[in-house]
CSV table of C-alpha atoms and ligand atoms in Angstrom, one decimal:
chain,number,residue,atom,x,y,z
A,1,UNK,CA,112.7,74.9,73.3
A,2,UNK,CA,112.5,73.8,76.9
A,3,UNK,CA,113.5,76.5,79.7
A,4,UNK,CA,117.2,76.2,80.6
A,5,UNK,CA,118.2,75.5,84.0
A,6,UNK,CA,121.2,75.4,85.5
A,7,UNK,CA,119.9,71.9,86.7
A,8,UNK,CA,117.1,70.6,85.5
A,9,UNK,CA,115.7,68.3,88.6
A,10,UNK,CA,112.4,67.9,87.1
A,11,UNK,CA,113.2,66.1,83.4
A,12,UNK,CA,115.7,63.8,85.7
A,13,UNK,CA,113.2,63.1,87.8
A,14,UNK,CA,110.2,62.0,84.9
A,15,UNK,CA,112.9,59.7,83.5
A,16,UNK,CA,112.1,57.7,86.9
A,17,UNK,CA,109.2,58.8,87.7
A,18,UNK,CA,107.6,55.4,88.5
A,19,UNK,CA,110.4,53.5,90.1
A,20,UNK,CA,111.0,57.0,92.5
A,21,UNK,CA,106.9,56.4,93.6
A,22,UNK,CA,107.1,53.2,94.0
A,23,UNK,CA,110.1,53.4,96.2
A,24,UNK,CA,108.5,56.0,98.5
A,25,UNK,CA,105.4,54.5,98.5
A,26,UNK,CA,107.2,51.2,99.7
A,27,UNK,CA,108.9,53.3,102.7
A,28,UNK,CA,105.8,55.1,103.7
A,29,UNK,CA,103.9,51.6,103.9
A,30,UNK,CA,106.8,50.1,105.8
A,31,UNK,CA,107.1,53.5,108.1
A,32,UNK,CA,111.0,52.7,108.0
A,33,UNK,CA,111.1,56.1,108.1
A,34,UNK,CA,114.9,56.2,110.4
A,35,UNK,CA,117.2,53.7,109.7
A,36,UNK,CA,115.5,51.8,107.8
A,37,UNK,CA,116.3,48.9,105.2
A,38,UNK,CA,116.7,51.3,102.4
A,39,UNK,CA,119.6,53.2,104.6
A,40,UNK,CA,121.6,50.1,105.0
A,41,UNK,CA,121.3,49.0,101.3
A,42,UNK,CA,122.4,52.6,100.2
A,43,UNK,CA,125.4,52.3,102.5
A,44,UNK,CA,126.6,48.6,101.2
A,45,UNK,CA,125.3,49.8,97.8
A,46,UNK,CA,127.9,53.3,97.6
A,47,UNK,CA,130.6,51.2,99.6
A,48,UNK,CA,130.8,48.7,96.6
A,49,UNK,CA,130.6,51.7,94.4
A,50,UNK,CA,133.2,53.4,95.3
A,51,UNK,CA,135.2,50.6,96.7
A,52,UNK,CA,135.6,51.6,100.7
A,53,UNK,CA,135.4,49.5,103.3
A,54,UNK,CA,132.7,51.9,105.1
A,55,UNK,CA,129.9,54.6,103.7
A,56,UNK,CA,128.0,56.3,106.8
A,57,UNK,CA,125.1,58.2,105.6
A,58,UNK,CA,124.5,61.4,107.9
A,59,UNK,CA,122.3,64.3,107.5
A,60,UNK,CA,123.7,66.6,105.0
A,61,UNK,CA,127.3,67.0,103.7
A,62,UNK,CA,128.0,70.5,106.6
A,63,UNK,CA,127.3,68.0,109.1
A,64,UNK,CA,129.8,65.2,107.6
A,65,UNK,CA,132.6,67.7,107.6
A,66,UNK,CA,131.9,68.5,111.0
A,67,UNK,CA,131.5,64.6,112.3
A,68,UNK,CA,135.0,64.1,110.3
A,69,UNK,CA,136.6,66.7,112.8
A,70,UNK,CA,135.0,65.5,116.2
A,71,UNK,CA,135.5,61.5,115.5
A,72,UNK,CA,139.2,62.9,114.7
A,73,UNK,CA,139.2,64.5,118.0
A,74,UNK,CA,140.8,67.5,116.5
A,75,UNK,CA,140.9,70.3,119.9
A,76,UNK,CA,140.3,74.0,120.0
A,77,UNK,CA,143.1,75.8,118.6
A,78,UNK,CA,144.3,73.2,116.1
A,79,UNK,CA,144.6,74.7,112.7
A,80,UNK,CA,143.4,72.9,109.9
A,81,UNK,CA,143.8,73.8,106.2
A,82,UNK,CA,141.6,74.7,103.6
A,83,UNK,CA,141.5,76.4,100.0
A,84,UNK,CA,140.2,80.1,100.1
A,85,UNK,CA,138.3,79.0,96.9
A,86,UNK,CA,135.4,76.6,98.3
A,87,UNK,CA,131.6,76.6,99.0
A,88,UNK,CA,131.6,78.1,103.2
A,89,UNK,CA,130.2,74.8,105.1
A,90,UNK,CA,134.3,73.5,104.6
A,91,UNK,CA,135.6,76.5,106.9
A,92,UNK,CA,132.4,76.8,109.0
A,93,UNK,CA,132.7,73.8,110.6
A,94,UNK,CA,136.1,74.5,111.3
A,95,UNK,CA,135.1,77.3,112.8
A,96,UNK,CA,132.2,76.4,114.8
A,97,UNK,CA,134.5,73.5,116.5
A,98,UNK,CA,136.6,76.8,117.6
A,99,UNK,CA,139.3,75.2,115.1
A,100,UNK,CA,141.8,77.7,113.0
A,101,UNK,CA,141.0,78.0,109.3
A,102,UNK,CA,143.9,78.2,107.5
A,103,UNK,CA,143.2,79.3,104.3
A,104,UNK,CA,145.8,78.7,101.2
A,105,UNK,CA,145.4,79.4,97.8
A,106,UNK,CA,144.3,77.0,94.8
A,107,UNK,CA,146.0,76.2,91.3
A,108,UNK,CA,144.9,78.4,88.4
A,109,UNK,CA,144.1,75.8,86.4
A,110,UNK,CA,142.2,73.3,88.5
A,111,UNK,CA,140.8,75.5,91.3
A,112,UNK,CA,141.8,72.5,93.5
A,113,UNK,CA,144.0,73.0,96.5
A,114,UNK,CA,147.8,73.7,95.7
A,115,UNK,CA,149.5,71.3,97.3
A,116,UNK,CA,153.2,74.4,97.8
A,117,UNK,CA,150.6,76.5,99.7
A,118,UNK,CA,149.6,73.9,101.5
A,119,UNK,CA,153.4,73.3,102.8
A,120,UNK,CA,153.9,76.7,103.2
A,121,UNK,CA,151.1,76.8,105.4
A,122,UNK,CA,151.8,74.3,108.2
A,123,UNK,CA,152.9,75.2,112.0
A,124,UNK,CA,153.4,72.9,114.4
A,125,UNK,CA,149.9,73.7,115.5
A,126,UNK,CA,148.7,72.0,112.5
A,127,UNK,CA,146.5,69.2,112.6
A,128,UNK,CA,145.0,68.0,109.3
A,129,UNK,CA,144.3,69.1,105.6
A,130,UNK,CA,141.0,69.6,104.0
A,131,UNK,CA,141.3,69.5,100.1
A,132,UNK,CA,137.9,69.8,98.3
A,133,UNK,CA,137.6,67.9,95.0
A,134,UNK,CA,135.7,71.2,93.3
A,135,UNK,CA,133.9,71.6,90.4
A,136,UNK,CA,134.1,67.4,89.8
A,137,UNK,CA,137.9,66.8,89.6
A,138,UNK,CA,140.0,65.5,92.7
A,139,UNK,CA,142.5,67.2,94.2
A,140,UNK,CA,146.1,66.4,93.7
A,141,UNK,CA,145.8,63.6,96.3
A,142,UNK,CA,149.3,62.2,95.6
A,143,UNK,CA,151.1,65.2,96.8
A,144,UNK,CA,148.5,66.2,99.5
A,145,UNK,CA,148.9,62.6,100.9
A,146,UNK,CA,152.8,62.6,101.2
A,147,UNK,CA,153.1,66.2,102.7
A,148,UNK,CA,150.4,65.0,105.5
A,149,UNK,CA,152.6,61.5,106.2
A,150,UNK,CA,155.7,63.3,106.1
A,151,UNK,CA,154.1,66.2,109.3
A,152,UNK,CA,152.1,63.6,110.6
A,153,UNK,CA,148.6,65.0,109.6
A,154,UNK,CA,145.2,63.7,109.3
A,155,UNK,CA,143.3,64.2,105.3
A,156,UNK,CA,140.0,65.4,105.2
A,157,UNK,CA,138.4,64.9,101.7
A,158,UNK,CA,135.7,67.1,101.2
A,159,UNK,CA,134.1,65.2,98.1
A,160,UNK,CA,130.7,67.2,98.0
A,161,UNK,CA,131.2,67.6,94.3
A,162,UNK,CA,133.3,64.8,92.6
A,163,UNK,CA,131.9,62.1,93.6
A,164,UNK,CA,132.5,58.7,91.7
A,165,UNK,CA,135.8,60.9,90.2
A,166,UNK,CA,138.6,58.2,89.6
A,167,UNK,CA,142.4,59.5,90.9
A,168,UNK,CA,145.1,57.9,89.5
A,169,UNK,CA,148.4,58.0,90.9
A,170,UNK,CA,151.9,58.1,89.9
A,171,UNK,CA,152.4,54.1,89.7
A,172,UNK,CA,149.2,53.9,87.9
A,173,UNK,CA,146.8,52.7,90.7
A,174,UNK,CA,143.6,54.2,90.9
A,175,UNK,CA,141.2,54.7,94.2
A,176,UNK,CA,137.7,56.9,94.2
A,177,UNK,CA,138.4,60.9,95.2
A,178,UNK,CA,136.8,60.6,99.0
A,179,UNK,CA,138.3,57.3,99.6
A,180,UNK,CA,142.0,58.2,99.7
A,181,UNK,CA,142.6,60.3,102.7
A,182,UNK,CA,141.6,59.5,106.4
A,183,UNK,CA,138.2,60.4,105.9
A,184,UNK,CA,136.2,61.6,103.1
A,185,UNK,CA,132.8,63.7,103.0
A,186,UNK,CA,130.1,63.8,100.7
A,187,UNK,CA,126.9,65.7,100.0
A,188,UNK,CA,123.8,64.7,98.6
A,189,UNK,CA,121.9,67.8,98.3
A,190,UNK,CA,119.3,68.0,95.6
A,191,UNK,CA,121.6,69.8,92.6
A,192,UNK,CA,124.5,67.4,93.1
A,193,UNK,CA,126.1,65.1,91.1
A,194,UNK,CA,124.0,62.1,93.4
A,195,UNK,CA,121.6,63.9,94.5
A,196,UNK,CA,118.7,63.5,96.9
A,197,UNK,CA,115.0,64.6,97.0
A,198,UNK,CA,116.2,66.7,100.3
A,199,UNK,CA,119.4,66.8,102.3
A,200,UNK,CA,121.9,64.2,102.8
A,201,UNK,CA,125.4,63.3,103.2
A,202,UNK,CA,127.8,60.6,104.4
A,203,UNK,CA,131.7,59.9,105.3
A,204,UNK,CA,133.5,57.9,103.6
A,205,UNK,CA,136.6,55.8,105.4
A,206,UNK,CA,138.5,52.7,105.6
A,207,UNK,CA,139.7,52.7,109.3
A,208,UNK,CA,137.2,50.3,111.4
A,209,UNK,CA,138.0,52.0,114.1
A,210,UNK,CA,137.3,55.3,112.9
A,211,UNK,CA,134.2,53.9,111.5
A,212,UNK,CA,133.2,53.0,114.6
A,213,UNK,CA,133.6,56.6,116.3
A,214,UNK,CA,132.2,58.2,113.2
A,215,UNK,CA,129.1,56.0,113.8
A,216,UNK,CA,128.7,56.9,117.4
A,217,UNK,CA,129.4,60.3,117.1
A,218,UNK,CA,126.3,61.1,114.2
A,219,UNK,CA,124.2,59.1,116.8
A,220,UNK,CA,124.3,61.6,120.0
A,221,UNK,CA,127.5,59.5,120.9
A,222,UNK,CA,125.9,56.3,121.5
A,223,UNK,CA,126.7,52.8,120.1
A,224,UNK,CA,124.3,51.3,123.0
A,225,UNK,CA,121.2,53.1,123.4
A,226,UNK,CA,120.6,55.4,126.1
A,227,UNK,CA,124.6,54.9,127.0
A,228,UNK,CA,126.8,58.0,125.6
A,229,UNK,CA,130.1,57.4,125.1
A,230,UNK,CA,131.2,60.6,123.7
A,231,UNK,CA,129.2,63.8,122.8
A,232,UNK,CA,127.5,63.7,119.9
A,233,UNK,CA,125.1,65.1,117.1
A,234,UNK,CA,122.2,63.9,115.8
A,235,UNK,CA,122.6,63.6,112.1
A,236,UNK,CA,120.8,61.3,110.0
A,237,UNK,CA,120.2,60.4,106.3
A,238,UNK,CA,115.9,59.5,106.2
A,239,UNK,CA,114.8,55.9,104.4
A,240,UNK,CA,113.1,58.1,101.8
A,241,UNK,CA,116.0,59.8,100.7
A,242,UNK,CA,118.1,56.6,101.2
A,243,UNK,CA,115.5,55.1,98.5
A,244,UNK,CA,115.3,58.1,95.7
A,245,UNK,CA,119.5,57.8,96.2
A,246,UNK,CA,119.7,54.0,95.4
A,247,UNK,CA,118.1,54.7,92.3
A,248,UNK,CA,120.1,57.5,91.1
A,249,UNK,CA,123.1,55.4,92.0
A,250,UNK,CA,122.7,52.7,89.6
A,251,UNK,CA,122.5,55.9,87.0
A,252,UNK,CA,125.5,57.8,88.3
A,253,UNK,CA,128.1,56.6,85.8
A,254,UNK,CA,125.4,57.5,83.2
A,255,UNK,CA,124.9,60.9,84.3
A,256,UNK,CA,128.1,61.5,84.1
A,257,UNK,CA,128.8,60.8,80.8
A,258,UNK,CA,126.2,62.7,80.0
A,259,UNK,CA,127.5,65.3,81.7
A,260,UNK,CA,131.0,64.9,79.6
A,261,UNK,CA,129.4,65.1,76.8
A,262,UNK,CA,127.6,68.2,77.7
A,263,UNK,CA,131.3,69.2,79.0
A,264,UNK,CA,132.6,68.2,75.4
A,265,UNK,CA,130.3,70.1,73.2
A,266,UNK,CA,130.9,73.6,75.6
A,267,UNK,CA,134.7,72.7,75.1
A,268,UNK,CA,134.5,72.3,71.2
A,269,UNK,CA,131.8,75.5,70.5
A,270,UNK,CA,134.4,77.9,72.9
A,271,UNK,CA,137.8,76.9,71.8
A,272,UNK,CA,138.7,79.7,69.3
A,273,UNK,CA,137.6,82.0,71.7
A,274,UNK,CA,140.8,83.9,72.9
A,275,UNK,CA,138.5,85.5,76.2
A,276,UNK,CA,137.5,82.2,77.6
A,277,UNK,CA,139.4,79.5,79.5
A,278,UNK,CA,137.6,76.4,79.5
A,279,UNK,CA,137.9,73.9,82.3
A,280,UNK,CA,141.6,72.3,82.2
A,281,UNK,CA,141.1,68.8,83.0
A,282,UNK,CA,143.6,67.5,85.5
A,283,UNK,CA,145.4,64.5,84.0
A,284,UNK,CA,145.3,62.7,87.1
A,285,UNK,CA,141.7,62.8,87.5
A,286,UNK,CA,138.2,62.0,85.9
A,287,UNK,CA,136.2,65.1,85.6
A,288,UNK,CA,132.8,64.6,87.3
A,289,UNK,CA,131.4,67.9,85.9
A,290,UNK,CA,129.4,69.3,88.9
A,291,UNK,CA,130.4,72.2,87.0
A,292,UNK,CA,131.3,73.4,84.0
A,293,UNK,CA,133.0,76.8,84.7
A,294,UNK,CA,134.6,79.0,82.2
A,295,UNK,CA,137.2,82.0,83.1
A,296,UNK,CA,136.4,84.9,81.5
A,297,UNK,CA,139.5,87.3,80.6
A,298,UNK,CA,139.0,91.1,79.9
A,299,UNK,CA,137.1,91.8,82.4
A,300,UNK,CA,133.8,90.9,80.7
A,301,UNK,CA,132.0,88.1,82.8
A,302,UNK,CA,129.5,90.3,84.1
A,303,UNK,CA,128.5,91.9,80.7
A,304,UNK,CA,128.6,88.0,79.4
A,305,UNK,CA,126.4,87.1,82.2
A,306,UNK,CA,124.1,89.6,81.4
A,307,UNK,CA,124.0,88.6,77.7
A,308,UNK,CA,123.2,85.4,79.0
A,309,UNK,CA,120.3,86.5,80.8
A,310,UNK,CA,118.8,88.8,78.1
A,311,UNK,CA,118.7,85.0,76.2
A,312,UNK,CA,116.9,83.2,79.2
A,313,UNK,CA,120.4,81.5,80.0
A,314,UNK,CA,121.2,81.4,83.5
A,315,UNK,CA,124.6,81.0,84.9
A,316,UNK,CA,126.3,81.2,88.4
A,317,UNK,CA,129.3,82.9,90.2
A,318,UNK,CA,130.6,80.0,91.9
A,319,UNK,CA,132.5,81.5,94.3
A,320,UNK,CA,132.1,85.6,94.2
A,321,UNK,CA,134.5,86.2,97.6
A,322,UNK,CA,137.3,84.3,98.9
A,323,UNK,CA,136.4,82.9,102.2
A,324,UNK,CA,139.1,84.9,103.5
A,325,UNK,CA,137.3,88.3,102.4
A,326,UNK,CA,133.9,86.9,103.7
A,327,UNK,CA,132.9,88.8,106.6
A,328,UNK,CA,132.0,85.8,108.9
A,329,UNK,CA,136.0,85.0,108.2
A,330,UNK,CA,137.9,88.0,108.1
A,331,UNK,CA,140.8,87.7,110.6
A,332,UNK,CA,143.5,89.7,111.3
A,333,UNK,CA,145.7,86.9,109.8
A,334,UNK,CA,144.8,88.3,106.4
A,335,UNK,CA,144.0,91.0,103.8
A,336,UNK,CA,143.1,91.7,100.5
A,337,UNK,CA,146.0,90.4,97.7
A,338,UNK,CA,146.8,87.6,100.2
A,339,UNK,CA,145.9,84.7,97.6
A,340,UNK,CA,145.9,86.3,94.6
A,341,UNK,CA,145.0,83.1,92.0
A,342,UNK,CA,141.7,82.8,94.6
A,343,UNK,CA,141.1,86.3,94.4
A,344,UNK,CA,141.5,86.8,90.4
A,345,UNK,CA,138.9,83.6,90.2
A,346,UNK,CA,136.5,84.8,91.8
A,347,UNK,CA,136.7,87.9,89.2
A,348,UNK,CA,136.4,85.8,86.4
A,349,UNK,CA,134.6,82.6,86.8
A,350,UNK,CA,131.3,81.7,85.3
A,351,UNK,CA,129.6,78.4,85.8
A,352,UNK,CA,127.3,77.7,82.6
A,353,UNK,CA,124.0,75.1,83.2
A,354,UNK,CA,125.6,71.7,84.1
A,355,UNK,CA,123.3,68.8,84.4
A,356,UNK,CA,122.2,65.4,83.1
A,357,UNK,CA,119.2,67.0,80.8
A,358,UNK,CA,120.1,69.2,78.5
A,359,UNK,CA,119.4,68.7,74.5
A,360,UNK,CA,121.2,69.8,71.6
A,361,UNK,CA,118.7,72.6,70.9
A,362,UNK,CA,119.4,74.0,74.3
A,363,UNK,CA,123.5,73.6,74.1
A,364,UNK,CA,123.3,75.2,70.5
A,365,UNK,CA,121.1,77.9,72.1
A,366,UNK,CA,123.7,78.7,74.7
A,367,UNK,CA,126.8,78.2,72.9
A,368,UNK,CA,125.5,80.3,70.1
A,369,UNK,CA,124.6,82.8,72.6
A,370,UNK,CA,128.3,83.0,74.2
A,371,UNK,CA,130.0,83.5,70.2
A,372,UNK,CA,127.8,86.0,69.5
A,373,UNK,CA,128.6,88.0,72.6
A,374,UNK,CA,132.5,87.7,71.5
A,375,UNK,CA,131.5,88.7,67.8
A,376,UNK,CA,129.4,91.9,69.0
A,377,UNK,CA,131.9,94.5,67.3
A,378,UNK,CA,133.4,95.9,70.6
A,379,UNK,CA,134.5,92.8,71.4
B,1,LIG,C1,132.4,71.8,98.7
B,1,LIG,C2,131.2,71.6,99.6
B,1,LIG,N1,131.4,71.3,100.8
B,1,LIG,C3,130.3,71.1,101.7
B,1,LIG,C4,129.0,71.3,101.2
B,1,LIG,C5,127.9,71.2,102.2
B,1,LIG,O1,126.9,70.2,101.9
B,1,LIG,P1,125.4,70.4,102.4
B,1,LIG,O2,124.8,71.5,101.7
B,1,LIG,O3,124.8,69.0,102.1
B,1,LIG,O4,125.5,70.6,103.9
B,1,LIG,C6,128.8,71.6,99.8
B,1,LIG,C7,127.5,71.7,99.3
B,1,LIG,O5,126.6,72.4,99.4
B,1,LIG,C8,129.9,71.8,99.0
B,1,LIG,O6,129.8,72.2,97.7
């Protein structure tokens, strides 16, 4: 049997092996390497993708969040919202733009953003909302949308992990998770769902204006060179990455079936399991599958986990602290118990390997592995 991964880059990558080379190759002899053709076709190619008027790639998807903020002109002291249960660069770059994190908790069943904490949170110091679509599923955009029109605040999509997720709303219509707030960010690291042979990111939006700024603002502030118009970062996606990401593109509804169907054989193999919740899948959303992440009851993940890892099966804690226990984030605003479903998660969750390569020998192996662990005798 082949060694399980939790993503298996290299079997993705011999799939398209040649058409990867030759696409490099073609960069390298062109020495396009910044802003080159293949940059401007990735953008036009994700915009009609995901249907938004305007993709701009940036340098990785920390840097996207933190380009969304400045082009928003959010000001020191503004507070901005955020779930306690996310990967750090969300609240970072809050942060680092000497913003206020506010942190709120997530729904049990989702870990997405609930949308009461969210309402409960807001001051009249606060200035936008940043739900992250985790684990593949969009937030509940509906209700994130109305509660930032009715207190006048700008939506931040962080869409590192669902992207190409469809949301559909209550009168049926449907719009790409990242393209439904003011801005959206993405992330094309290596193990994502569209991943990259290196960093990248992008924002998503349909405001031309905002566009525009967003534009300026990932190039040191400039629209004319050598003129600044406002201060900016440098933040770029490279023409080789741009090139390995147009050819995963054209596979990315692929992947993600197969990632369902990975998703689907986990689901079926654990469901008379009484210890283990498998992922709810939110009715208003696809489910992307970045992850596939199980709550275990009992208090047995970590003995699981090990079981795992005595079978060569490797599995993640994705997230172990709540940002608001993370030392870089502590804050006299908070304490232990504060968000209680984030807290309880972060107890309990195990993420099992998730990706576009993995074989029925290889599912069998793990799923097997996880029954016998429940059907040990002290179980
Ligand atoms: C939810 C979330 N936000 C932001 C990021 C940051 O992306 P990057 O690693 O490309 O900076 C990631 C990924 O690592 C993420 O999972």
């Amino acid at each position: 049997m082949k060694k399980i991964q939790m993503v298996d880059l290299v079997s993705q990558y011999e799939e398209i092996q040649e058409e990867v080379g030759r696409a490099i190759s073609d960069v390298i002899r062109s020495s396009a390497f910044i802003n080159g053709p293949d940059v401007k076709a990735f953008q036009e190619e994700l915009e009609e993708y995901l249907g938004v008027r305007h993709v701009i790639p940036c340098g990785n998807g920390t840097d996207a969040l933190q380009i969304a903020m400045m082009a928003l002109d959010l000001k020191p002291g503004d507070e901005v919202i955020t779930s306690d249960f996310t990967f750090v660069a969300t609240a970072e770059v809050i942060g680092l733009l000497q913003l206020v994190p506010v942190l709120v908790d997530v729904d049990p069943d989702t870990f997405n953003i609930d949308p009461e904490a969210i309402r409960a949170a807001i001051t009249d110091k606060t200035k936008a909302i940043v739900p992250v679509h985790l684990f593949g599923q969009s937030a509940p955009m509906e209700e994130i949308l109305k509660i930032a029109k009715e207190h006048d605040l700008y939506v931040i999509e962080d869409n590192a992990q669902a992207i190409g997720a469809d949301y559909t709303f209550g009168d049926g219509k449907t719009g790409k998770a990242g393209t439904l707030g003011h801005v959206g960010t993405t992330s094309f690291f290596p193990s994502k769902n569209l991943g990259a042979y290196g960093d990248g990111g992008a924002l998503f939006t349909n405001d031309d204006a905002l566009a525009a700024r967003i534009r300026s603002i990932a190039n040191h502030g400039s629209t004319e060179r050598y003129y600044h118009d406002h201060i900016g970062v440098n933040s770029r996606l490279d023409s080789i990455q741009a090139a390995v990401l147009r050819i995963k593109l054209r596979r990315l509804k692929e992947y993600s079936a197969r990632r369902r169907q990975t998703a689907d054989f986990y689901d079926a193999a654990f469901a008379g399991i009484p210890q283990l919740k498998t992922p709810v899948r939110f009715e208003r959303s696809t489910h992307e599958f970045h992850q596939y992440t199980l709550q275990v009851g009992d208090g047995l993940r970590d003995a699981l986990r090990a079981h795992l890892a005595e079978h060569d099966i490797p599995s993640m804690i994705y997230y172990p602290v709540p940002l608001h226990l993370q030392k870089a984030y502590k804050d006299d605003r908070y304490n232990a118990g504060d968000f209680p479903v984030t807290e309880a998660l972060c107890d309990t969750v195990l993420s099992l390997p998730m990706q576009t390569e993995l074989d029925r020998e290889q599912l069998e192996h793990i799923t097997e592995t996880v029954k016998s662990f429940f059907n040990s005798p002290n179980k």
